[in-house]
Coordinates of C-alpha atoms in Angstrom, one line a residue:
X1095 CA 0.0 0.0 0.0
X1096 CA 1.5 3.3 -1.1
X1097 CA 0.8 6.9 -0.1
X1098 CA 0.2 8.9 -3.2
X1099 CA 0.9 12.2 -1.4
X1100 CA 4.6 11.2 -0.8
X1101 CA 7.7 10.9 -2.9
X1102 CA 9.5 7.6 -2.5
X1103 CA 13.3 7.6 -2.6
X1104 CA 14.9 4.3 -3.7
X1105 CA 18.6 4.1 -2.9
X1106 CA 21.4 1.5 -2.5
X1107 CA 21.0 0.4 1.1
X1108 CA 24.5 -1.0 1.3
X1109 CA 26.2 2.3 0.2
X1110 CA 27.5 4.6 3.0
X1111 CA 27.5 7.5 0.6
X1112 CA 23.9 6.9 -0.4
X1113 CA 22.9 6.5 3.3
X1114 CA 24.6 9.8 4.1
X1115 CA 22.3 11.5 1.5
X1116 CA 19.2 9.7 2.9
X1117 CA 20.2 11.1 6.3
X1118 CA 20.5 14.6 4.7
X1119 CA 17.1 14.4 3.1
X1120 CA 15.5 13.2 6.4
X1121 CA 17.1 16.2 8.3
X1122 CA 16.0 18.7 5.6
X1123 CA 12.5 17.3 4.8
X1124 CA 10.7 20.0 6.7
X1125 CA 7.5 19.4 4.6
X1126 CA 7.5 15.6 5.4
X1127 CA 7.4 14.8 1.6
X1128 CA 9.6 11.7 1.4
X1129 CA 9.5 8.0 2.3
X1130 CA 12.5 5.7 1.8
X1131 CA 13.2 2.2 0.6
X1132 CA 16.5 0.5 -0.2
X1133 CA 16.6 -1.0 -3.7
X1134 CA 17.6 -4.3 -2.0
X1135 CA 14.3 -4.5 0.0
X1136 CA 11.2 -6.3 -1.0
X1137 CA 9.5 -3.0 -1.8
X1138 CA 12.5 -1.8 -3.7
X1139 CA 12.7 -5.0 -5.8
X1140 CA 9.0 -4.8 -6.5
X1141 CA 9.4 -1.2 -7.7
X1142 CA 12.2 -2.3 -10.0
X1143 CA 10.6 -5.4 -11.3
X1144 CA 7.2 -3.8 -12.1
X1145 CA 9.0 -1.3 -14.4
X1146 CA 11.5 -3.8 -15.9
X1147 CA 14.4 -2.0 -14.4
X1148 CA 17.8 -3.4 -13.4
X1149 CA 17.3 -5.3 -10.1
X1150 CA 20.8 -6.6 -9.2
X1151 CA 23.1 -3.5 -9.7
X1152 CA 22.0 -0.7 -7.4
X1153 CA 24.0 2.3 -8.8
X1154 CA 20.9 4.4 -9.6
X1155 CA 18.8 6.6 -7.4
X1156 CA 15.1 6.6 -8.1
X1157 CA 12.4 9.1 -7.0
X1158 CA 8.8 8.0 -7.5
X1159 CA 5.5 9.7 -7.1
X1160 CA 2.9 6.9 -7.0
X1161 CA 0.3 7.2 -9.7
X1162 CA 2.3 9.3 -12.0
X1163 CA 6.1 9.2 -12.7
X1164 CA 9.6 8.4 -11.5
X1165 CA 12.9 10.1 -12.0
X1166 CA 16.3 8.5 -12.2
X1167 CA 19.9 9.5 -11.5
X1168 CA 20.6 13.2 -11.7
X1169 CA 17.0 14.1 -12.4
X1170 CA 16.0 12.3 -9.2
X1171 CA 18.7 14.2 -7.2
X1172 CA 17.8 17.6 -8.7
X1173 CA 14.1 17.0 -8.1
X1174 CA 14.7 16.1 -4.4
X1175 CA 16.8 19.3 -4.0
X1176 CA 14.0 21.4 -5.6
X1177 CA 11.3 19.8 -3.4
X1178 CA 13.4 20.4 -0.3
X1179 CA 14.0 24.0 -1.3
X1180 CA 16.2 26.5 0.5
X1181 CA 19.8 26.9 -0.8
X1182 CA 19.9 23.3 -2.0
X1183 CA 16.8 24.0 -4.0
X1184 CA 18.9 26.0 -6.4
X1185 CA 20.4 22.7 -7.6
X1186 CA 17.0 21.6 -8.5
X1187 CA 16.7 24.4 -11.0
X1188 CA 19.7 23.1 -13.1
X1189 CA 17.2 20.9 -15.0
X1190 CA 17.8 23.1 -18.1
X1191 CA 21.2 21.3 -18.4
X1192 CA 20.7 18.2 -20.7
X1193 CA 20.2 14.9 -18.9
X1194 CA 23.0 13.3 -20.8
X1195 CA 25.4 15.8 -19.2
X1196 CA 24.0 15.7 -15.7
X1197 CA 23.8 11.9 -15.8
X1198 CA 27.4 11.8 -17.0
X1199 CA 28.5 13.5 -13.8
X1200 CA 26.0 11.4 -11.7
X1201 CA 27.5 8.2 -13.2
X1202 CA 31.1 9.3 -12.3
X1203 CA 30.0 10.0 -8.7
X1204 CA 28.1 6.7 -8.6
X1205 CA 31.1 4.7 -9.8
X1206 CA 33.2 6.2 -7.0
X1207 CA 30.6 6.3 -4.2
X1208 CA 32.2 3.7 -2.1
X1209 CA 35.4 5.8 -2.0
X1210 CA 33.2 8.8 -1.1
X1211 CA 31.4 7.1 1.7
X1212 CA 31.2 8.9 5.0
X1213 CA 32.9 7.2 7.9
X1214 CA 30.0 7.0 10.4
X1215 CA 27.0 4.8 10.3
X1216 CA 23.6 6.5 10.3
X1217 CA 21.0 5.1 12.7
X1218 CA 17.6 6.8 12.3
X1219 CA 15.6 7.8 15.4
X1220 CA 12.1 6.3 16.0
X1221 CA 10.3 9.1 14.2
X1222 CA 12.6 8.8 11.1
X1223 CA 12.3 4.9 11.1
X1224 CA 8.6 5.4 10.3
X1225 CA 9.6 6.8 6.9
X1226 CA 11.4 3.6 5.8
X1227 CA 9.6 0.9 3.8
X1228 CA 10.9 -2.7 3.7

Protein backbone atom coordinates (compact mmCIF):
# COMPACT_ATOMS: atom_id res chain seq x y z
CA UNK A 1 0.00 0.00 0.00
CA UNK A 2 1.52 3.31 -1.08
CA UNK A 3 0.84 6.89 -0.09
CA UNK A 4 0.21 8.93 -3.24
CA UNK A 5 0.90 12.18 -1.37
CA UNK A 6 4.56 11.21 -0.77
CA UNK A 7 7.66 10.87 -2.90
CA UNK A 8 9.52 7.57 -2.55
CA UNK A 9 13.31 7.63 -2.59
CA UNK A 10 14.87 4.32 -3.68
CA UNK A 11 18.57 4.06 -2.90
CA UNK A 12 21.40 1.54 -2.47
CA UNK A 13 20.97 0.42 1.14
CA UNK A 14 24.52 -1.00 1.26
CA UNK A 15 26.18 2.27 0.23
CA UNK A 16 27.51 4.59 2.95
CA UNK A 17 27.53 7.54 0.56
CA UNK A 18 23.88 6.90 -0.35
CA UNK A 19 22.93 6.51 3.30
CA UNK A 20 24.61 9.84 4.06
CA UNK A 21 22.30 11.53 1.52
CA UNK A 22 19.24 9.72 2.89
CA UNK A 23 20.15 11.14 6.30
CA UNK A 24 20.54 14.59 4.74
CA UNK A 25 17.08 14.35 3.13
CA UNK A 26 15.55 13.23 6.45
CA UNK A 27 17.09 16.18 8.27
CA UNK A 28 15.99 18.69 5.63
CA UNK A 29 12.53 17.33 4.76
CA UNK A 30 10.65 20.03 6.67
CA UNK A 31 7.46 19.40 4.65
CA UNK A 32 7.46 15.63 5.36
CA UNK A 33 7.40 14.78 1.64
CA UNK A 34 9.62 11.69 1.44
CA UNK A 35 9.53 8.01 2.27
CA UNK A 36 12.53 5.71 1.75
CA UNK A 37 13.21 2.19 0.58
CA UNK A 38 16.49 0.49 -0.22
CA UNK A 39 16.63 -1.03 -3.68
CA UNK A 40 17.55 -4.35 -2.05
CA UNK A 41 14.35 -4.48 0.02
CA UNK A 42 11.21 -6.35 -1.02
CA UNK A 43 9.46 -3.04 -1.75
CA UNK A 44 12.47 -1.76 -3.73
CA UNK A 45 12.69 -4.96 -5.76
CA UNK A 46 8.96 -4.80 -6.48
CA UNK A 47 9.35 -1.22 -7.73
CA UNK A 48 12.21 -2.25 -10.04
CA UNK A 49 10.57 -5.44 -11.33
CA UNK A 50 7.22 -3.79 -12.09
CA UNK A 51 9.03 -1.32 -14.36
CA UNK A 52 11.47 -3.76 -15.93
CA UNK A 53 14.44 -1.95 -14.35
CA UNK A 54 17.81 -3.44 -13.38
CA UNK A 55 17.31 -5.27 -10.08
CA UNK A 56 20.80 -6.58 -9.22
CA UNK A 57 23.06 -3.53 -9.66
CA UNK A 58 22.05 -0.66 -7.38
CA UNK A 59 23.96 2.31 -8.78
CA UNK A 60 20.87 4.37 -9.64
CA UNK A 61 18.81 6.62 -7.40
CA UNK A 62 15.07 6.64 -8.12
CA UNK A 63 12.43 9.12 -7.02
CA UNK A 64 8.85 7.97 -7.49
CA UNK A 65 5.51 9.71 -7.07
CA UNK A 66 2.85 6.93 -7.01
CA UNK A 67 0.26 7.15 -9.71
CA UNK A 68 2.34 9.31 -11.99
CA UNK A 69 6.07 9.20 -12.66
CA UNK A 70 9.57 8.35 -11.52
CA UNK A 71 12.90 10.09 -11.98
CA UNK A 72 16.33 8.47 -12.21
CA UNK A 73 19.90 9.48 -11.46
CA UNK A 74 20.60 13.22 -11.72
CA UNK A 75 16.97 14.08 -12.43
CA UNK A 76 15.97 12.34 -9.18
CA UNK A 77 18.68 14.18 -7.22
CA UNK A 78 17.76 17.58 -8.69
CA UNK A 79 14.05 17.02 -8.08
CA UNK A 80 14.71 16.07 -4.44
CA UNK A 81 16.77 19.25 -4.03
CA UNK A 82 14.02 21.36 -5.62
CA UNK A 83 11.34 19.83 -3.40
CA UNK A 84 13.39 20.43 -0.25
CA UNK A 85 14.01 24.01 -1.27
CA UNK A 86 16.24 26.51 0.46
CA UNK A 87 19.81 26.92 -0.75
CA UNK A 88 19.92 23.34 -2.00
CA UNK A 89 16.76 24.01 -3.98
CA UNK A 90 18.87 26.01 -6.40
CA UNK A 91 20.43 22.72 -7.56
CA UNK A 92 16.95 21.60 -8.54
CA UNK A 93 16.74 24.40 -11.04
CA UNK A 94 19.65 23.06 -13.09
CA UNK A 95 17.20 20.94 -15.05
CA UNK A 96 17.85 23.11 -18.10
CA UNK A 97 21.19 21.28 -18.44
CA UNK A 98 20.71 18.25 -20.73
CA UNK A 99 20.16 14.95 -18.91
CA UNK A 100 23.03 13.34 -20.82
CA UNK A 101 25.43 15.85 -19.24
CA UNK A 102 24.03 15.72 -15.70
CA UNK A 103 23.81 11.90 -15.82
CA UNK A 104 27.43 11.76 -17.00
CA UNK A 105 28.49 13.46 -13.76
CA UNK A 106 26.02 11.39 -11.74
CA UNK A 107 27.53 8.19 -13.18
CA UNK A 108 31.08 9.35 -12.30
CA UNK A 109 30.03 9.98 -8.69
CA UNK A 110 28.08 6.71 -8.57
CA UNK A 111 31.08 4.74 -9.82
CA UNK A 112 33.19 6.18 -6.98
CA UNK A 113 30.55 6.26 -4.25
CA UNK A 114 32.23 3.67 -2.05
CA UNK A 115 35.37 5.84 -1.99
CA UNK A 116 33.21 8.85 -1.10
CA UNK A 117 31.39 7.06 1.74
CA UNK A 118 31.20 8.93 5.00
CA UNK A 119 32.91 7.24 7.94
CA UNK A 120 30.03 7.03 10.39
CA UNK A 121 27.02 4.76 10.31
CA UNK A 122 23.62 6.45 10.33
CA UNK A 123 20.98 5.14 12.71
CA UNK A 124 17.57 6.80 12.27
CA UNK A 125 15.59 7.77 15.35
CA UNK A 126 12.13 6.32 16.05
CA UNK A 127 10.31 9.07 14.15
CA UNK A 128 12.63 8.76 11.14
CA UNK A 129 12.28 4.93 11.07
CA UNK A 130 8.56 5.40 10.27
CA UNK A 131 9.61 6.79 6.88
CA UNK A 132 11.36 3.58 5.78
CA UNK A 133 9.58 0.87 3.84
CA UNK A 134 10.92 -2.68 3.74
